[in-house]
Short mmCIF file of C-alpha atoms in Angstrom, two decimals:
data_model
loop_
_atom_site.label_atom_id
_atom_site.label_comp_id
_atom_site.label_asym_id
_atom_site.label_seq_id
_atom_site.Cartn_x
_atom_site.Cartn_y
_atom_site.Cartn_z
CA UNK A 544 -125.91 -152.02 65.04
CA UNK A 545 -122.19 -151.40 64.74
CA UNK A 546 -120.39 -147.96 65.06
CA UNK A 547 -119.51 -147.99 61.38
CA UNK A 548 -123.10 -148.39 60.33
CA UNK A 549 -123.90 -145.25 62.24
CA UNK A 550 -120.92 -143.18 61.33
CA UNK A 551 -122.64 -140.63 59.17
CA UNK A 552 -125.09 -139.85 61.87
CA UNK A 553 -122.36 -139.77 64.48
CA UNK A 554 -120.18 -137.35 62.53
CA UNK A 555 -123.05 -135.00 61.97
CA UNK A 556 -124.19 -135.20 65.55
CA UNK A 557 -120.74 -134.49 67.05
CA UNK A 558 -120.82 -131.03 65.46
CA UNK A 559 -123.24 -129.88 68.16
CA UNK A 560 -123.76 -129.31 71.04
CA UNK A 561 -120.48 -127.55 71.87
CA UNK A 562 -118.38 -127.47 74.96
CA UNK A 563 -118.20 -123.99 76.61
CA UNK A 564 -115.85 -122.07 78.84
CA UNK A 565 -116.24 -118.66 80.38
CA UNK A 566 -114.24 -115.89 82.18
CA UNK A 567 -113.74 -117.45 85.60
CA UNK A 568 -112.16 -114.24 86.93
CA UNK A 569 -115.46 -112.41 86.51
CA UNK A 570 -117.35 -114.89 88.71
CA UNK A 571 -116.11 -113.55 92.11
CA UNK A 572 -117.98 -110.41 91.22
CA UNK A 573 -121.26 -112.27 91.55
CA UNK A 574 -123.18 -110.49 94.26
CA UNK A 575 -125.32 -112.96 96.20
CA UNK A 576 -125.92 -110.99 99.37
CA UNK A 577 -129.39 -109.68 98.44
CA UNK A 578 -130.60 -113.25 97.74
CA UNK A 579 -128.71 -115.25 100.28
CA UNK A 580 -131.80 -116.81 101.73
CA UNK A 581 -133.00 -117.89 98.27
CA UNK A 582 -129.63 -119.38 97.35
CA UNK A 583 -129.46 -121.32 100.67
CA UNK A 584 -133.03 -122.63 100.13
CA UNK A 585 -132.10 -123.79 96.63
CA UNK A 586 -128.88 -125.44 97.96
CA UNK A 587 -131.02 -127.28 100.56
CA UNK A 588 -133.41 -128.51 97.85
CA UNK A 589 -130.43 -129.72 95.70
CA UNK A 590 -128.91 -131.47 98.71
CA UNK A 591 -132.05 -133.33 99.29
CA UNK A 592 -130.99 -135.11 96.12
CA UNK A 593 -134.42 -136.42 95.11
CA UNK A 594 -133.01 -138.27 92.14
CA UNK A 595 -130.18 -139.95 93.86
CA UNK A 596 -131.45 -143.44 93.06
CA UNK A 597 -133.44 -142.49 89.92
CA UNK A 598 -130.75 -142.82 87.25
CA UNK A 599 -130.23 -146.57 87.61
CA UNK A 600 -129.79 -148.66 84.46
CA UNK A 601 -132.42 -151.26 83.90
CA UNK A 602 -130.95 -154.11 81.82
CA UNK A 603 -134.29 -155.98 81.63
CA UNK A 604 -136.24 -153.12 80.01
CA UNK A 605 -137.28 -153.67 76.38
CA UNK A 606 -135.82 -151.34 73.74
CA UNK A 607 -137.24 -151.23 70.21
CA UNK A 608 -135.01 -148.37 69.14
CA UNK A 609 -131.49 -149.40 69.97
CA UNK A 610 -130.72 -150.16 66.32
CA UNK A 611 -132.45 -147.02 65.00
CA UNK A 612 -129.74 -144.48 63.78
CA UNK A 613 -132.04 -141.49 64.41
CA UNK A 614 -132.51 -142.58 68.00
CA UNK A 615 -128.77 -143.11 68.47
CA UNK A 616 -128.14 -139.58 67.18
CA UNK A 617 -130.68 -138.32 69.61
CA UNK A 618 -128.78 -140.08 72.46
CA UNK A 619 -125.46 -138.74 71.27
CA UNK A 620 -126.65 -135.14 71.15
CA UNK A 621 -128.33 -135.52 74.53
CA UNK A 622 -125.25 -137.03 76.08
CA UNK A 623 -123.01 -134.33 74.74
CA UNK A 624 -125.35 -131.50 75.92
CA UNK A 625 -125.44 -133.00 79.49
CA UNK A 626 -121.68 -133.62 79.52
CA UNK A 627 -121.11 -130.04 78.30
CA UNK A 628 -123.04 -128.79 81.23
CA UNK A 629 -121.07 -131.00 83.55
CA UNK A 630 -117.70 -129.69 82.33
CA UNK A 631 -118.77 -126.01 82.66
CA UNK A 632 -120.18 -126.38 86.12
CA UNK A 633 -117.35 -128.57 87.28
CA UNK A 634 -114.72 -126.21 86.04
CA UNK A 635 -116.30 -123.34 87.88
CA UNK A 636 -116.74 -125.23 91.22
CA UNK A 637 -113.15 -126.50 91.18
CA UNK A 638 -111.53 -123.09 90.82
CA UNK A 639 -111.26 -122.49 94.60
CA UNK A 640 -108.69 -119.81 93.98
CA UNK A 641 -111.26 -117.65 92.19
CA UNK A 642 -114.59 -118.99 93.65
CA UNK A 643 -114.22 -117.97 97.30
CA UNK A 644 -117.95 -117.88 97.88
CA UNK A 645 -118.69 -121.23 99.52
CA UNK A 646 -122.37 -121.13 98.80
CA UNK A 647 -121.87 -120.51 95.06
CA UNK A 648 -119.13 -123.30 94.87
CA UNK A 649 -121.49 -125.84 96.54
CA UNK A 650 -124.31 -124.95 94.13
CA UNK A 651 -122.14 -125.38 91.09
CA UNK A 652 -120.96 -128.78 92.61
CA UNK A 653 -124.53 -130.12 92.79
CA UNK A 654 -125.33 -128.85 89.30
CA UNK A 655 -122.26 -130.70 88.00
CA UNK A 656 -123.32 -133.77 89.90
CA UNK A 657 -126.75 -133.83 88.29
CA UNK A 658 -125.34 -133.27 84.73
CA UNK A 659 -122.85 -136.09 85.30
CA UNK A 660 -125.70 -138.46 86.17
CA UNK A 661 -127.64 -137.53 83.16
CA UNK A 662 -124.70 -138.04 80.80
CA UNK A 663 -123.79 -141.27 82.50
CA UNK A 664 -127.16 -142.94 82.10
CA UNK A 665 -127.41 -141.91 78.43
CA UNK A 666 -123.82 -143.27 77.90
CA UNK A 667 -124.91 -146.52 79.46
CA UNK A 668 -127.73 -146.93 76.90
CA UNK A 669 -125.22 -145.91 74.11
CA UNK A 670 -123.12 -148.88 75.14
CA UNK A 671 -126.28 -151.01 74.74
CA UNK A 672 -126.27 -149.77 71.11
CA UNK A 673 -122.68 -151.05 70.72
CA UNK A 674 -121.19 -147.55 70.92
CA UNK A 675 -118.32 -147.01 73.33
CA UNK A 676 -118.49 -143.33 73.74
CA UNK A 677 -115.29 -142.00 75.51
CA UNK A 678 -116.50 -138.77 77.15
CA UNK A 679 -113.13 -138.25 78.93
CA UNK A 680 -111.33 -138.32 75.60
CA UNK A 681 -113.59 -135.72 74.14
CA UNK A 682 -112.37 -133.10 76.76
CA UNK A 683 -108.98 -133.20 75.15
CA UNK A 684 -109.90 -133.44 71.49
CA UNK A 685 -113.01 -131.31 71.17
CA UNK A 686 -112.73 -127.53 70.75
CA UNK A 687 -114.27 -125.19 73.37
CA UNK A 688 -116.37 -122.16 72.66
CA UNK A 689 -115.77 -119.05 74.85
CA UNK A 690 -118.82 -117.22 76.27
CA UNK A 691 -118.89 -114.13 78.39
CA UNK A 692 -120.52 -114.79 81.84
CA UNK A 693 -123.56 -112.65 81.04
CA UNK A 694 -124.12 -114.70 77.89
CA UNK A 695 -123.81 -117.93 79.83
CA UNK A 696 -126.40 -116.76 82.44
CA UNK A 697 -128.92 -115.91 79.78
CA UNK A 698 -128.39 -118.94 77.52
CA UNK A 699 -128.04 -121.47 80.35
CA UNK A 700 -131.15 -120.21 82.09
CA UNK A 701 -133.17 -120.65 78.84
CA UNK A 702 -131.51 -123.95 78.01
CA UNK A 703 -132.42 -125.49 81.43
CA UNK A 704 -135.98 -124.23 81.30
CA UNK A 705 -136.47 -125.29 77.69
CA UNK A 706 -134.93 -128.69 78.70
CA UNK A 707 -137.59 -129.02 81.37
CA UNK A 708 -140.38 -128.40 78.93
CA UNK A 709 -138.92 -130.73 76.29
CA UNK A 710 -138.56 -133.66 78.62
CA UNK A 711 -141.92 -133.19 80.44
CA UNK A 712 -143.84 -132.69 77.11
CA UNK A 713 -142.36 -136.00 75.76
CA UNK A 714 -142.99 -137.81 79.11
CA UNK A 715 -146.61 -136.65 79.26
CA UNK A 716 -147.34 -137.63 75.65
CA UNK A 717 -145.85 -141.11 75.97
CA UNK A 718 -147.59 -141.56 79.28
CA UNK A 719 -150.86 -140.83 77.44
CA UNK A 720 -149.94 -142.98 74.41
CA UNK A 721 -147.78 -145.84 75.71
CA UNK A 722 -147.69 -147.51 72.34
CA UNK A 723 -145.07 -144.98 71.33
CA UNK A 724 -142.90 -145.66 74.45
CA UNK A 725 -140.23 -147.74 72.62
CA UNK A 726 -137.12 -147.20 74.86
CA UNK A 727 -136.60 -147.09 78.70
CA UNK A 728 -134.66 -143.78 78.55
CA UNK A 729 -138.00 -141.92 78.37
CA UNK A 730 -139.09 -143.40 81.65
CA UNK A 731 -136.49 -141.23 83.32
CA UNK A 732 -137.81 -137.94 81.98
CA UNK A 733 -140.43 -137.19 84.69
CA UNK A 734 -137.79 -136.80 87.39
CA UNK A 735 -135.07 -135.71 85.01
CA UNK A 736 -136.91 -132.65 84.00
CA UNK A 737 -137.07 -131.49 87.62
CA UNK A 738 -133.31 -131.35 87.69
CA UNK A 739 -133.41 -129.14 84.69
CA UNK A 740 -136.07 -126.90 86.36
CA UNK A 741 -133.94 -126.52 89.47
CA UNK A 742 -130.88 -125.65 87.49
CA UNK A 743 -132.90 -122.93 85.66
CA UNK A 744 -134.06 -121.60 89.09
CA UNK A 745 -130.34 -121.26 90.11
CA UNK A 746 -129.52 -119.15 87.06
CA UNK A 747 -132.71 -117.19 87.56
CA UNK A 748 -131.38 -116.17 90.89
CA UNK A 749 -128.04 -115.26 89.48
CA UNK A 750 -129.73 -112.99 86.99
CA UNK A 751 -131.98 -111.44 89.59
CA UNK A 752 -128.91 -110.72 91.81
CA UNK A 753 -127.46 -108.63 88.90
CA UNK A 754 -130.22 -106.14 88.35
CA UNK A 755 -128.53 -104.55 85.34
CA UNK A 756 -128.86 -107.79 83.43
CA UNK A 757 -132.70 -107.56 83.52
CA UNK A 758 -133.32 -103.77 83.46
CA UNK A 759 -132.70 -101.10 80.85
CA UNK A 760 -132.64 -100.97 77.05
CA UNK A 761 -129.62 -103.25 76.63
CA UNK A 762 -131.16 -105.93 78.85
CA UNK A 763 -134.42 -105.81 76.80
CA UNK A 764 -132.41 -106.33 73.58
CA UNK A 765 -130.14 -109.06 75.03
CA UNK A 766 -133.01 -111.08 76.54
CA UNK A 767 -134.98 -110.78 73.33
CA UNK A 768 -131.96 -111.85 71.24
CA UNK A 769 -131.33 -114.95 73.45
CA UNK A 770 -134.99 -115.94 73.51
CA UNK A 771 -135.01 -115.90 69.70
CA UNK A 772 -131.66 -117.61 69.20
CA UNK A 773 -132.32 -120.46 71.67
CA UNK A 774 -135.80 -121.05 70.17
CA UNK A 775 -134.60 -120.99 66.54
CA UNK A 776 -131.65 -123.26 67.38
CA UNK A 777 -134.02 -125.90 68.79
CA UNK A 778 -136.58 -125.68 66.06
CA UNK A 779 -134.08 -125.89 63.13
CA UNK A 780 -132.30 -128.87 64.87
CA UNK A 781 -135.56 -130.66 65.37
CA UNK A 782 -136.64 -129.90 61.78
CA UNK A 783 -133.73 -132.09 60.56
CA UNK A 784 -134.95 -134.91 62.80
CA UNK A 785 -138.64 -134.97 61.97
CA UNK A 786 -138.58 -138.74 61.29
CA UNK A 787 -137.26 -139.41 64.80
CA UNK A 788 -140.17 -137.45 66.33
CA UNK A 789 -142.73 -139.36 64.11
CA UNK A 790 -141.37 -142.54 65.64
CA UNK A 791 -142.41 -141.07 69.01
CA UNK A 792 -145.80 -140.16 67.69
CA UNK A 793 -145.05 -136.47 67.65
CA UNK A 794 -145.06 -133.67 65.00
CA UNK A 795 -141.73 -132.00 65.56
CA UNK A 796 -142.94 -128.53 64.77
CA UNK A 797 -146.10 -128.72 66.89
CA UNK A 798 -144.03 -130.13 69.70
CA UNK A 799 -141.49 -127.32 69.41
CA UNK A 800 -144.21 -124.63 69.35
CA UNK A 801 -145.67 -126.11 72.62
CA UNK A 802 -142.13 -126.11 74.18
CA UNK A 803 -141.28 -122.54 73.26
CA UNK A 804 -144.75 -121.26 74.27
CA UNK A 805 -144.23 -122.62 77.80
CA UNK A 806 -140.62 -121.51 78.03
CA UNK A 807 -141.48 -118.08 76.74
CA UNK A 808 -144.16 -117.65 79.43
CA UNK A 809 -141.75 -118.91 82.20
CA UNK A 810 -138.98 -116.61 80.99
CA UNK A 811 -141.35 -113.57 80.98
CA UNK A 812 -141.55 -113.87 84.76
CA UNK A 813 -137.81 -112.89 84.83
CA UNK A 814 -137.03 -111.25 81.48
CA UNK A 815 -138.29 -107.72 80.74
CA UNK A 816 -139.73 -108.88 77.39
CA UNK A 817 -141.67 -111.80 76.05
CA UNK A 818 -141.77 -112.84 72.41
CA UNK A 819 -145.19 -112.35 70.77
CA UNK A 820 -145.46 -116.04 69.70
CA UNK A 821 -149.28 -115.76 69.16
CA UNK A 822 -148.82 -113.19 66.46
CA UNK A 823 -149.86 -114.65 62.99
CA UNK A 824 -146.92 -112.72 61.44
CA UNK A 825 -144.44 -114.25 63.94
CA UNK A 826 -145.64 -117.74 63.13
CA UNK A 827 -145.72 -117.13 59.37
CA UNK A 828 -142.17 -115.73 59.49
CA UNK A 829 -140.95 -118.48 61.74
CA UNK A 830 -142.30 -121.14 59.38
CA UNK A 831 -140.57 -119.45 56.39
CA UNK A 832 -137.16 -119.18 58.33
CA UNK A 833 -137.27 -122.88 59.33
CA UNK A 834 -137.91 -123.98 55.75
CA UNK A 835 -135.33 -121.60 54.35
CA UNK A 836 -132.74 -122.73 56.88
CA UNK A 837 -133.41 -126.43 55.89
CA UNK A 838 -132.82 -125.50 52.24
CA UNK A 839 -129.63 -123.72 53.22
CA UNK A 840 -128.35 -126.79 55.11
CA UNK A 841 -129.12 -128.99 52.12
CA UNK A 842 -127.26 -126.55 49.80
CA UNK A 843 -124.26 -126.55 52.07
CA UNK A 844 -123.95 -130.27 51.80
CA UNK A 845 -124.13 -130.45 48.04
CA UNK A 846 -120.91 -130.89 46.09
CA UNK A 847 -120.62 -128.87 44.03
CA UNK A 848 -123.16 -126.26 45.07
CA UNK A 849 -124.29 -123.09 43.37
CA UNK A 850 -122.55 -120.24 45.23
CA UNK A 851 -125.15 -117.74 43.96
CA UNK A 852 -128.09 -119.88 45.13
CA UNK A 853 -126.34 -120.52 48.53
CA UNK A 854 -125.70 -116.90 49.17
CA UNK A 855 -129.17 -115.91 48.14
CA UNK A 856 -130.61 -118.46 50.51
CA UNK A 857 -128.26 -117.40 53.34
CA UNK A 858 -129.36 -113.77 52.71
CA UNK A 859 -132.99 -114.80 52.99
CA UNK A 860 -132.30 -116.59 56.30
CA UNK A 861 -130.56 -113.48 57.66
CA UNK A 862 -133.51 -111.26 56.54
CA UNK A 863 -136.12 -113.60 58.02
CA UNK A 864 -134.27 -113.95 61.35
CA UNK A 865 -133.89 -110.11 61.51
CA UNK A 866 -137.61 -109.75 60.77
CA UNK A 867 -138.41 -112.05 63.74
CA UNK A 868 -136.21 -110.02 66.00
CA UNK A 869 -137.72 -106.69 64.92
CA UNK A 870 -141.30 -107.88 65.53
CA UNK A 871 -142.73 -106.08 68.55
CA UNK A 872 -142.49 -108.15 71.70
CA UNK A 873 -144.74 -108.08 74.66
CA UNK A 874 -144.03 -106.32 77.93
CA UNK A 875 -142.38 -103.02 77.10
CA UNK A 876 -143.39 -99.54 76.25
CA UNK A 877 -140.52 -98.12 74.28
CA UNK A 878 -139.96 -98.66 70.62
CA UNK A 879 -136.98 -100.43 69.25
CA UNK A 880 -135.71 -97.05 67.84
CA UNK A 881 -135.75 -95.62 71.36
CA UNK A 882 -134.09 -98.70 72.93
CA UNK A 883 -131.24 -98.44 70.43
CA UNK A 884 -130.58 -94.82 70.89
CA UNK A 885 -131.33 -94.13 74.53
#
């Protein structure tokens, strides 16, 4: 299938994920001394490079999806997400003037190495779909979003851990039901997800080495906020791609619930709070939000659209997301009122 035949999917897909940059001057303040042994152990594990020969293109593998626009959109989004990680980690590791800690520099280098491999193998399969995706050119034409370092630590930790559960859940399902295995890219997921897990462990150590990011009322609010934002972003994105998941034999919403349940539990070992996903009220409100957000997206694409209806739907989305945030999480004693006014 040609590029022009997929142009609507590609334009929509290129809106997200974004490229990120952060305050490099703040990075030398990272205090690793209390966890030096753990960081060295993690560096040793990365240097073992278990997946060095894993991401090799197999031209003889059968693909039943290379002409499927929904699958191409999936590849594009995945490629951009991996390349975005490569750019962020690479930029940090190359700033030798700022990053004087050799251990930290080496760890960011191996993280960048892994992300480059991931983006590279996806881009190879995009070429198989007759798409010449110039990643280098994107670095000059695509806008960057600025994130404070603490936001990077929270969001990237969650993104890497949620990536692990997304990949391993798909791999396990396709391994159990091989009739849905319609492209060789999914064969990489078993080892791929281990890279994601190790990356998450790295950011877990960074957060642990900065005690204030995990303790106190502000930390409880921020971790709760990022848990909810990352989960809602994933679920609303997947809601728009339900047909693609059906091709894989998956129900997008059930799949997402399984992923966020595992991620929520893993994050609770680090974060001071855990979202109460088992609450019937949480699930009911989540379902309402996802459906309302889908309506909002549809309204935004109508031309002309009713401004009143759009604003009403937007307000409903804001109210529902606020309700989700205000629902009592697990793992803390103080009320939200006390947290806000301590």
